[in-house]
Short mmCIF file of C-alpha atoms in Angstrom, two decimals:
data_model
loop_
_atom_site.label_atom_id
_atom_site.label_comp_id
_atom_site.label_asym_id
_atom_site.label_seq_id
_atom_site.Cartn_x
_atom_site.Cartn_y
_atom_site.Cartn_z
CA UNK A 1 -9.38 23.85 57.13
CA UNK A 2 -9.15 26.82 54.73
CA UNK A 3 -12.40 28.14 53.30
CA UNK A 4 -12.99 29.21 49.69
CA UNK A 5 -14.10 32.80 49.39
CA UNK A 6 -13.74 34.97 46.30
CA UNK A 7 -13.15 34.07 42.70
CA UNK A 8 -10.63 31.89 40.88
CA UNK A 9 -9.88 30.43 37.49
CA UNK A 10 -8.30 27.01 36.99
CA UNK A 11 -6.92 25.65 33.71
CA UNK A 12 -7.12 21.97 32.82
CA UNK A 13 -4.97 19.94 30.48
CA UNK A 14 -5.87 20.07 26.82
CA UNK A 15 -7.69 16.96 25.66
CA UNK A 16 -7.47 15.39 22.24
CA UNK A 17 -10.54 16.01 20.12
CA UNK A 18 -12.50 12.80 19.76
CA UNK A 19 -12.34 11.60 16.15
CA UNK A 20 -15.44 11.29 14.02
CA UNK A 21 -15.65 7.58 13.41
CA UNK A 22 -17.46 5.26 11.05
CA UNK A 23 -17.20 1.77 9.62
CA UNK A 24 -17.93 2.11 5.90
CA UNK A 25 -15.13 4.43 4.73
CA UNK A 26 -12.18 3.04 6.65
CA UNK A 27 -8.83 3.83 5.06
CA UNK A 28 -6.30 1.06 4.60
CA UNK A 29 -2.92 2.69 4.01
CA UNK A 30 0.24 0.92 2.84
CA UNK A 31 3.68 2.47 3.28
CA UNK A 32 6.53 3.07 5.68
CA UNK A 33 6.64 4.07 9.35
CA UNK A 34 9.47 4.75 11.82
CA UNK A 35 8.83 1.49 13.64
CA UNK A 36 12.16 1.78 15.47
CA UNK A 37 10.07 3.84 17.91
CA UNK A 38 7.53 1.02 18.38
CA UNK A 39 7.52 -1.12 21.51
CA UNK A 40 7.84 -4.24 19.35
CA UNK A 41 8.97 -3.36 15.81
CA UNK A 42 8.76 -6.96 14.60
CA UNK A 43 5.05 -7.06 15.45
CA UNK A 44 4.13 -4.22 13.07
CA UNK A 45 5.79 -5.38 9.85
CA UNK A 46 3.49 -6.45 7.01
CA UNK A 47 0.47 -6.83 9.26
CA UNK A 48 -2.70 -4.72 9.54
CA UNK A 49 -2.43 -2.30 12.47
CA UNK A 50 -5.70 -0.71 13.56
CA UNK A 51 -5.62 2.81 14.98
CA UNK A 52 -8.81 4.48 16.17
CA UNK A 53 -7.10 7.87 16.23
CA UNK A 54 -3.82 9.51 15.30
CA UNK A 55 -2.31 9.28 18.78
CA UNK A 56 -2.87 5.54 18.80
CA UNK A 57 -1.25 5.24 15.37
CA UNK A 58 1.79 7.22 16.50
CA UNK A 59 2.16 5.12 19.62
CA UNK A 60 1.97 1.84 17.76
CA UNK A 61 4.05 2.72 14.67
CA UNK A 62 6.10 5.76 15.64
CA UNK A 63 5.97 9.19 14.07
CA UNK A 64 8.22 11.40 11.96
CA UNK A 65 7.57 14.67 10.16
CA UNK A 66 9.62 13.43 7.22
CA UNK A 67 6.61 12.17 5.27
CA UNK A 68 8.47 11.28 2.09
CA UNK A 69 10.62 8.81 4.04
CA UNK A 70 7.93 7.66 6.44
CA UNK A 71 4.84 7.81 4.26
CA UNK A 72 2.29 6.47 6.74
CA UNK A 73 2.99 9.49 8.94
CA UNK A 74 1.40 11.77 6.34
CA UNK A 75 -1.93 10.07 7.06
CA UNK A 76 -1.37 10.27 10.83
CA UNK A 77 -0.80 14.00 10.43
CA UNK A 78 -3.87 14.47 8.23
CA UNK A 79 -6.16 12.46 10.53
CA UNK A 80 -5.15 14.56 13.51
CA UNK A 81 -4.33 18.04 12.23
CA UNK A 82 -6.68 18.35 9.24
CA UNK A 83 -9.75 16.22 10.02
CA UNK A 84 -10.08 14.19 13.17
CA UNK A 85 -11.19 10.82 11.83
CA UNK A 86 -10.88 7.14 12.58
CA UNK A 87 -10.41 4.30 12.43
CA UNK A 88 -7.57 3.82 9.96
CA UNK A 89 -5.71 0.59 9.22
CA UNK A 90 -1.97 0.89 8.55
CA UNK A 91 0.22 -1.67 6.79
CA UNK A 92 3.92 -0.95 7.29
CA UNK A 93 6.32 -2.63 4.84
CA UNK A 94 9.53 -1.14 6.26
CA UNK A 95 11.48 -4.10 7.63
CA UNK A 96 14.60 -3.44 9.77
CA UNK A 97 15.98 -6.80 8.67
CA UNK A 98 16.11 -5.61 5.04
CA UNK A 99 15.82 -1.83 4.96
CA UNK A 100 18.62 -0.57 7.19
CA UNK A 101 22.00 1.13 7.11
CA UNK A 102 24.89 1.45 9.52
CA UNK A 103 26.30 4.63 11.03
CA UNK A 104 29.59 4.85 12.84
CA UNK A 105 31.27 7.02 15.47
CA UNK A 106 28.68 9.77 15.75
CA UNK A 107 30.00 12.12 18.44
CA UNK A 108 27.65 13.45 21.10
CA UNK A 109 27.78 15.91 23.95
CA UNK A 110 25.71 15.39 27.07
CA UNK A 111 23.54 18.28 28.30
CA UNK A 112 21.43 17.79 31.42
CA UNK A 113 22.23 14.08 31.29
CA UNK A 114 20.86 13.76 27.75
CA UNK A 115 22.20 13.59 24.20
CA UNK A 116 20.07 13.76 21.06
CA UNK A 117 21.45 11.75 18.13
CA UNK A 118 21.50 13.23 14.65
CA UNK A 119 20.73 10.00 12.80
CA UNK A 120 17.09 9.30 11.86
CA UNK A 121 15.45 5.92 12.40
CA UNK A 122 17.94 4.69 15.00
CA UNK A 123 17.44 1.05 16.01
CA UNK A 124 17.97 1.19 19.77
CA UNK A 125 18.88 -2.47 20.17
CA UNK A 126 21.88 -2.08 17.82
CA UNK A 127 23.54 0.88 19.53
CA UNK A 128 27.12 0.71 20.75
CA UNK A 129 27.77 3.65 23.05
CA UNK A 130 31.21 4.63 24.36
CA UNK A 131 32.50 7.31 26.67
CA UNK A 132 36.22 7.58 26.00
CA UNK A 133 37.62 4.05 26.24
CA UNK A 134 34.65 2.75 28.22
CA UNK A 135 31.79 0.87 26.55
CA UNK A 136 28.42 1.71 28.09
CA UNK A 137 25.57 -0.71 28.71
CA UNK A 138 21.93 -0.03 27.85
CA UNK A 139 19.53 0.29 30.80
CA UNK A 140 22.53 0.36 33.15
CA UNK A 141 24.50 3.36 31.93
CA UNK A 142 21.86 4.89 29.66
CA UNK A 143 18.32 4.51 28.32
CA UNK A 144 16.96 5.26 24.84
CA UNK A 145 13.75 7.15 24.09
CA UNK A 146 12.56 9.19 21.11
CA UNK A 147 11.53 12.83 20.96
CA UNK A 148 8.58 14.30 19.03
CA UNK A 149 10.78 14.62 15.92
CA UNK A 150 11.65 10.92 15.99
CA UNK A 151 15.24 11.51 17.12
CA UNK A 152 16.84 9.05 19.53
CA UNK A 153 17.49 10.55 22.97
CA UNK A 154 20.16 8.97 25.21
CA UNK A 155 19.50 9.62 28.89
CA UNK A 156 22.57 8.79 30.97
CA UNK A 157 22.30 7.14 34.36
CA UNK A 158 26.00 7.59 35.09
CA UNK A 159 28.30 10.60 34.88
CA UNK A 160 29.01 10.99 31.14
CA UNK A 161 30.09 14.25 29.46
CA UNK A 162 30.58 13.14 25.86
CA UNK A 163 31.21 10.10 23.72
CA UNK A 164 30.51 8.34 20.47
CA UNK A 165 27.77 6.04 19.25
CA UNK A 166 27.39 3.68 16.32
CA UNK A 167 24.74 1.24 15.21
CA UNK A 168 22.04 0.61 12.64
CA UNK A 169 19.20 2.82 11.46
CA UNK A 170 16.17 2.32 9.27
CA UNK A 171 16.70 3.23 5.62
CA UNK A 172 13.26 3.90 4.11
CA UNK A 173 14.89 4.91 0.81
CA UNK A 174 15.51 1.20 0.23
CA UNK A 175 11.76 0.51 0.09
CA UNK A 176 10.61 0.15 -3.52
CA UNK A 177 7.38 -0.29 -5.44
CA UNK A 178 7.99 -4.03 -5.22
CA UNK A 179 7.81 -3.87 -1.41
CA UNK A 180 4.58 -1.86 -1.54
CA UNK A 181 2.95 -4.23 -4.04
CA UNK A 182 4.25 -7.18 -2.05
CA UNK A 183 3.53 -10.83 -2.65
CA UNK A 184 3.22 -14.26 -1.04
CA UNK A 185 6.22 -16.34 -0.02
CA UNK A 186 5.71 -19.74 -1.63
CA UNK A 187 7.59 -21.55 1.11
CA UNK A 188 6.01 -19.91 4.17
CA UNK A 189 2.79 -18.40 2.83
CA UNK A 190 3.80 -15.08 4.40
CA UNK A 191 1.98 -12.13 2.80
CA UNK A 192 3.59 -8.75 2.30
CA UNK A 193 2.58 -5.33 0.98
CA UNK A 194 -0.80 -5.13 -0.70
CA UNK A 195 -1.40 -8.84 -0.17
CA UNK A 196 -1.90 -8.00 3.52
CA UNK A 197 -5.12 -6.16 2.59
CA UNK A 198 -6.71 -9.60 2.51
CA UNK A 199 -6.09 -9.93 6.26
CA UNK A 200 -7.91 -6.75 7.29
CA UNK A 201 -11.43 -8.19 7.48
CA UNK A 202 -10.52 -11.64 8.89
CA UNK A 203 -8.30 -10.10 11.58
CA UNK A 204 -10.08 -6.86 12.41
CA UNK A 205 -13.69 -7.37 11.21
CA UNK A 206 -13.32 -4.15 9.23
CA UNK A 207 -14.20 -3.80 5.55
CA UNK A 208 -11.69 -1.60 3.69
CA UNK A 209 -13.40 1.40 2.11
CA UNK A 210 -10.45 3.41 0.80
CA UNK A 211 -7.05 2.02 -0.25
CA UNK A 212 -3.97 4.27 -0.35
CA UNK A 213 -0.23 4.11 -0.85
CA UNK A 214 0.91 7.71 -0.25
CA UNK A 215 3.92 8.90 -2.26
CA UNK A 216 4.14 5.50 -3.96
CA UNK A 217 0.81 5.55 -5.85
CA UNK A 218 2.19 8.09 -8.33
CA UNK A 219 4.17 5.14 -9.73
CA UNK A 220 1.98 3.42 -12.35
CA UNK A 221 2.78 -0.12 -11.22
CA UNK A 222 1.73 0.71 -7.66
CA UNK A 223 -1.44 2.51 -8.68
CA UNK A 224 -2.54 -0.28 -11.02
CA UNK A 225 -1.87 -2.97 -8.41
CA UNK A 226 -3.78 -1.02 -5.77
CA UNK A 227 -6.75 -0.51 -8.08
CA UNK A 228 -6.77 -4.21 -8.95
CA UNK A 229 -7.40 -5.02 -5.27
CA UNK A 230 -10.51 -2.86 -5.08
CA UNK A 231 -12.94 -4.91 -7.17
CA UNK A 232 -12.91 -8.01 -5.00
CA UNK A 233 -11.37 -7.96 -1.52
CA UNK A 234 -11.77 -11.31 0.24
CA UNK A 235 -13.66 -12.42 -2.85
CA UNK A 236 -16.61 -10.15 -2.14
CA UNK A 237 -15.95 -6.63 -0.82
CA UNK A 238 -15.32 -3.49 -2.89
CA UNK A 239 -13.27 -0.37 -2.18
CA UNK A 240 -11.88 2.75 -3.89
CA UNK A 241 -8.20 3.42 -4.56
CA UNK A 242 -7.07 7.00 -3.99
CA UNK A 243 -4.01 7.53 -6.20
CA UNK A 244 -1.88 10.47 -7.29
CA UNK A 245 -0.88 11.77 -10.70
CA UNK A 246 2.87 12.41 -10.58
CA UNK A 247 3.32 16.19 -10.24
CA UNK A 248 7.01 15.85 -11.08
CA UNK A 249 5.85 14.85 -14.59
CA UNK A 250 2.58 16.77 -14.85
CA UNK A 251 3.94 20.24 -14.17
CA UNK A 252 1.04 22.10 -15.81
CA UNK A 253 -2.67 21.43 -15.60
CA UNK A 254 -2.85 20.46 -19.28
CA UNK A 255 -0.07 17.87 -18.77
CA UNK A 256 -2.33 15.83 -16.51
CA UNK A 257 -4.14 14.07 -19.36
CA UNK A 258 -0.96 12.64 -20.86
CA UNK A 259 0.53 11.57 -17.53
CA UNK A 260 -2.71 9.90 -16.47
CA UNK A 261 -3.01 8.03 -19.76
CA UNK A 262 0.63 6.93 -19.59
CA UNK A 263 -0.01 5.68 -16.05
CA UNK A 264 -2.80 3.36 -17.24
CA UNK A 265 -5.22 4.64 -14.60
CA UNK A 266 -8.73 4.28 -16.03
CA UNK A 267 -10.86 2.37 -13.54
CA UNK A 268 -14.17 3.09 -11.86
CA UNK A 269 -12.51 1.87 -8.65
CA UNK A 270 -9.87 4.62 -8.83
CA UNK A 271 -9.94 8.27 -7.85
CA UNK A 272 -6.96 10.18 -9.22
CA UNK A 273 -5.64 13.43 -7.69
CA UNK A 274 -3.33 16.25 -8.84
CA UNK A 275 -1.21 18.13 -7.72
CA UNK A 276 0.09 18.09 -4.11
CA UNK A 277 -1.42 20.03 -1.20
CA UNK A 278 0.31 22.44 1.16
CA UNK A 279 -0.42 23.23 4.79
CA UNK A 280 1.91 26.08 5.55
CA UNK A 281 5.35 24.67 4.73
CA UNK A 282 4.15 21.05 4.84
CA UNK A 283 3.54 19.21 1.56
CA UNK A 284 1.16 16.28 1.28
CA UNK A 285 -0.18 14.15 -1.56
CA UNK A 286 -3.63 15.48 -2.43
CA UNK A 287 -4.90 11.90 -2.25
CA UNK A 288 -4.11 11.84 1.49
CA UNK A 289 -6.05 15.04 2.14
CA UNK A 290 -8.94 13.86 -0.03
CA UNK A 291 -9.12 10.52 1.76
CA UNK A 292 -9.41 12.00 5.25
CA UNK A 293 -11.87 14.60 3.93
CA UNK A 294 -14.00 11.88 2.33
CA UNK A 295 -13.90 9.72 5.45
CA UNK A 296 -14.91 12.70 7.60
CA UNK A 297 -17.76 13.62 5.23
CA UNK A 298 -19.10 10.06 5.17
CA UNK A 299 -18.85 9.67 8.94
CA UNK A 300 -20.88 12.82 9.66
CA UNK A 301 -23.41 11.76 7.01
CA UNK A 302 -24.55 8.66 8.83
CA UNK A 303 -21.67 6.51 7.61
CA UNK A 304 -23.08 6.61 4.07
CA UNK A 305 -20.99 7.95 1.12
CA UNK A 306 -23.93 9.50 -0.73
CA UNK A 307 -22.59 13.06 -0.76
CA UNK A 308 -19.85 14.08 -3.17
CA UNK A 309 -16.70 15.43 -1.48
CA UNK A 310 -16.31 17.89 -4.36
CA UNK A 311 -16.75 21.56 -3.42
CA UNK A 312 -16.30 20.73 0.25
CA UNK A 313 -13.80 22.80 2.21
CA UNK A 314 -10.21 21.56 2.47
CA UNK A 315 -8.00 22.32 5.45
CA UNK A 316 -5.05 23.34 3.26
CA UNK A 317 -3.32 26.60 2.39
CA UNK A 318 -2.27 25.94 -1.19
CA UNK A 319 -1.33 23.61 -4.03
CA UNK A 320 2.11 22.80 -5.37
CA UNK A 321 4.17 20.49 -7.52
CA UNK A 322 6.46 17.89 -6.00
CA UNK A 323 9.37 20.34 -6.07
CA UNK A 324 7.33 22.91 -4.11
CA UNK A 325 6.45 25.16 -7.06
CA UNK A 326 3.13 26.85 -6.33
CA UNK A 327 0.13 25.85 -8.47
CA UNK A 328 -2.72 28.33 -8.87
CA UNK A 329 -5.78 27.02 -10.69
CA UNK A 330 -8.88 28.94 -11.66
CA UNK A 331 -12.22 27.24 -12.23
CA UNK A 332 -11.71 26.81 -15.98
CA UNK A 333 -8.34 25.14 -15.50
CA UNK A 334 -9.66 22.93 -12.69
CA UNK A 335 -12.57 21.90 -14.92
CA UNK A 336 -10.06 20.91 -17.59
CA UNK A 337 -8.27 18.70 -15.06
CA UNK A 338 -11.65 17.19 -14.13
CA UNK A 339 -12.34 16.45 -17.79
CA UNK A 340 -9.38 14.04 -17.70
CA UNK A 341 -11.00 12.07 -14.87
CA UNK A 342 -8.78 13.67 -12.22
CA UNK A 343 -9.78 15.52 -9.05
CA UNK A 344 -8.00 18.70 -7.99
CA UNK A 345 -8.64 21.67 -5.68
CA UNK A 346 -9.38 25.36 -6.15
CA UNK A 347 -9.54 28.43 -3.97
CA UNK A 348 -13.12 29.71 -3.71
CA UNK A 349 -12.88 31.89 -0.61
CA UNK A 350 -10.90 29.01 0.87
CA UNK A 351 -9.66 25.83 -0.73
CA UNK A 352 -12.15 23.20 -1.83
CA UNK A 353 -11.84 19.78 -3.38
CA UNK A 354 -12.94 20.02 -7.01
CA UNK A 355 -14.05 17.12 -9.18
CA UNK A 356 -16.73 14.42 -9.30
CA UNK A 357 -15.34 11.94 -11.81
CA UNK A 358 -13.66 8.63 -11.14
CA UNK A 359 -10.61 7.73 -13.20
CA UNK A 360 -12.91 5.79 -15.57
CA UNK A 361 -13.93 9.13 -17.11
CA UNK A 362 -13.89 10.10 -19.98
CA UNK A 363 -13.47 6.62 -21.46
CA UNK A 364 -16.63 5.34 -19.75
CA UNK A 365 -20.05 6.99 -19.77
CA UNK A 366 -21.96 4.66 -17.41
CA UNK A 367 -23.32 6.79 -14.53
CA UNK A 368 -22.49 4.16 -11.91
CA UNK A 369 -18.89 4.08 -13.11
CA UNK A 370 -18.01 7.74 -13.64
CA UNK A 371 -19.53 9.61 -10.66
CA UNK A 372 -17.45 9.24 -7.49
CA UNK A 373 -20.34 9.34 -5.04
CA UNK A 374 -22.47 7.00 -7.17
CA UNK A 375 -19.61 4.50 -7.50
CA UNK A 376 -18.99 4.62 -3.78
CA UNK A 377 -22.70 4.12 -3.08
CA UNK A 378 -22.66 0.99 -5.23
CA UNK A 379 -19.63 -0.22 -3.27
CA UNK A 380 -21.34 0.64 0.01
CA UNK A 381 -24.55 -1.16 -0.94
CA UNK A 382 -22.70 -4.27 -2.11
CA UNK A 383 -20.64 -4.43 1.09
CA UNK A 384 -23.67 -3.71 3.28
CA UNK A 385 -25.71 -6.48 1.66
CA UNK A 386 -22.93 -9.00 2.24
CA UNK A 387 -22.46 -8.02 5.89
CA UNK A 388 -26.20 -7.98 6.59
CA UNK A 389 -27.04 -11.35 5.08
CA UNK A 390 -23.88 -13.46 5.37
CA UNK A 391 -25.53 -15.15 8.35
CA UNK A 392 -28.24 -16.54 6.01
CA UNK A 393 -25.75 -18.49 3.89
CA UNK A 394 -26.31 -22.25 4.25
CA UNK A 395 -29.78 -21.81 5.80
CA UNK A 396 -32.57 -23.82 4.15
CA UNK A 397 -33.37 -22.20 0.80
CA UNK A 398 -37.11 -21.94 1.46
CA UNK A 399 -39.72 -19.25 1.02
CA UNK A 400 -39.17 -18.01 4.55
CA UNK A 401 -35.54 -17.19 3.76
CA UNK A 402 -36.46 -15.47 0.49
CA UNK A 403 -39.19 -13.35 2.07
CA UNK A 404 -36.98 -12.50 5.02
CA UNK A 405 -34.25 -11.08 2.78
CA UNK A 406 -36.74 -9.22 0.56
CA UNK A 407 -38.68 -7.70 3.46
CA UNK A 408 -35.62 -6.79 5.51
CA UNK A 409 -33.77 -5.26 2.59
CA UNK A 410 -36.73 -3.26 1.30
CA UNK A 411 -37.32 -1.84 4.77
CA UNK A 412 -33.63 -0.97 5.12
CA UNK A 413 -33.46 0.63 1.68
CA UNK A 414 -36.61 2.65 2.27
CA UNK A 415 -35.09 4.11 5.43
CA UNK A 416 -32.39 5.78 3.33
CA UNK A 417 -34.80 7.43 0.88
CA UNK A 418 -35.19 10.17 -0.12
CA UNK A 419 -32.12 11.71 1.61
CA UNK A 420 -29.39 9.26 0.63
CA UNK A 421 -30.82 8.04 -2.65
CA UNK A 422 -33.90 8.43 -4.78
CA UNK A 423 -34.96 4.89 -3.97
CA UNK A 424 -33.98 1.23 -3.87
CA UNK A 425 -35.76 -2.09 -3.97
CA UNK A 426 -35.06 -5.81 -4.20
CA UNK A 427 -37.01 -8.66 -5.77
CA UNK A 428 -36.92 -12.39 -6.37
CA UNK A 429 -37.80 -13.51 -9.90
CA UNK A 430 -38.70 -17.08 -10.78
CA UNK A 431 -37.10 -16.61 -14.20
CA UNK A 432 -33.70 -16.06 -12.54
CA UNK A 433 -34.05 -18.97 -10.17
CA UNK A 434 -34.22 -21.95 -12.48
CA UNK A 435 -34.49 -25.53 -11.32
CA UNK A 436 -30.81 -26.10 -12.03
CA UNK A 437 -29.87 -23.08 -9.89
CA UNK A 438 -32.10 -24.23 -7.05
CA UNK A 439 -30.65 -27.72 -7.15
CA UNK A 440 -27.17 -26.18 -7.09
CA UNK A 441 -28.07 -24.16 -3.98
CA UNK A 442 -27.81 -20.88 -5.89
CA UNK A 443 -30.35 -18.14 -5.13
CA UNK A 444 -30.53 -14.90 -7.11
CA UNK A 445 -32.07 -11.56 -6.10
CA UNK A 446 -32.31 -8.45 -8.25
CA UNK A 447 -31.73 -5.13 -6.58
CA UNK A 448 -32.35 -1.68 -8.04
CA UNK A 449 -30.73 1.37 -6.46
CA UNK A 450 -30.78 5.01 -7.50
CA UNK A 451 -28.06 7.13 -5.84
CA UNK A 452 -28.27 10.82 -6.67
CA UNK A 453 -25.81 12.16 -9.20
CA UNK A 454 -24.08 15.37 -8.05
CA UNK A 455 -25.49 18.73 -9.13
CA UNK A 456 -22.29 19.38 -11.05
CA UNK A 457 -23.58 22.30 -13.11
CA UNK A 458 -26.19 24.79 -11.92
CA UNK A 459 -27.25 27.23 -14.61
CA UNK A 460 -29.32 30.39 -14.26
CA UNK A 461 -30.56 31.96 -17.50
CA UNK A 462 -30.81 35.73 -17.05
CA UNK A 463 -32.51 38.09 -19.50
CA UNK A 464 -33.11 41.82 -19.61
CA UNK A 465 -36.61 42.61 -18.32
CA UNK A 466 -37.43 45.59 -20.53
CA UNK A 467 -40.98 45.79 -19.18
CA UNK A 468 -39.71 46.24 -15.61
CA UNK A 469 -37.32 48.96 -16.78
CA UNK A 470 -40.03 50.79 -18.70
CA UNK A 471 -42.46 50.57 -15.81
CA UNK A 472 -39.89 51.96 -13.39
CA UNK A 473 -39.12 54.95 -15.62
CA UNK A 474 -42.64 55.78 -16.74
CA UNK A 475 -44.49 55.08 -13.56
CA UNK A 476 -46.46 52.48 -15.42
CA UNK A 477 -47.79 55.02 -17.93
CA UNK A 478 -47.14 54.24 -21.56
#
């Protein structure tokens, strides 16, 4: 047996960085994915698909770098390459039965027993492959896999030099705002698009925290429908919609006000973003970058959204319009965008998210409605209360139940002060709980919470200290 004597270095395979996970800021993203790459495409259409990390998402839904066609992939990219976060719930609306096209007689040449097809979104089960006059059979003469660019790769098991292939491919350009918004089939009860959000908690036991529809949310009808879902998911939960202001229309920072107003986006449950972000040559909706940044921030802060994501570093290299035109904002211009109730980004020795206002600003002046982190804390507290005490529903409405909720909640709330909020308390008032309410089985508590508003403006008043100057020049002698 050989002995070991000396010195050596051994390299190991690179491992994927474990994502920073949490349960209170989970993104639910609606859009399109290259599900032709999925093991069972039919199983990932208009259904919530949970992915704890980006690799899992890519494996279950497929991946393509063409984000405008396959919009869910923009989030997969952001959650792996920008901020490693999870979990994320994906809802794919791209349906091969409806959104497809045919391609015919694409010629191929075999190199090292393989041929890479030019067509995107190839549906493997529809392929008709020929070599000269001979028709080839799948899994006998060839197999189909997909490369890291989403292209179909034919690997030949028999001696083939060249040939032609035809078949069907996904056509994501056929997906419209109507598909994203979705609906309910009256005959079957089948839910599609945004209606599938309702299934997330019953199926996955996950409360949606952030709702997105990348590339589609710049369309007013999509943004408004997404925002409408946020106030009452499953009849009780609350979330925030991250939407984009169309940078094809708002080409200058002072255009943002008009485009936002024309879009009808003015809700406390909405966070609006402008323009797009760039990472090298890659363009992404700023809402996508902001969502993963917010989820990451919340997850490292104890799964509590108390801290504003504004002025936090962004893993981007620039800003641009939809057509790729560079956007350079200084602080004054970014503040103007913020004054419209829109979040943007600026370069302060590195890019940072910039803006604290929800889309309700400036039309609303209620602190719980206009500050992003305050609004999200109200959402978080409402959702937390429901999850913590749902088990008490239908218990006897006696003093033991009342005291249990009050004591438990006050202890829980106190544990978050003073770091996460200035304070919080809950009480039971006899004046709220009338005889008629008690007989109806209706119990009312009053809770008071005080999330911190962001330190949006820090001012230092500087004056000229003449006395110090005189003392320095005279040695203290008048």
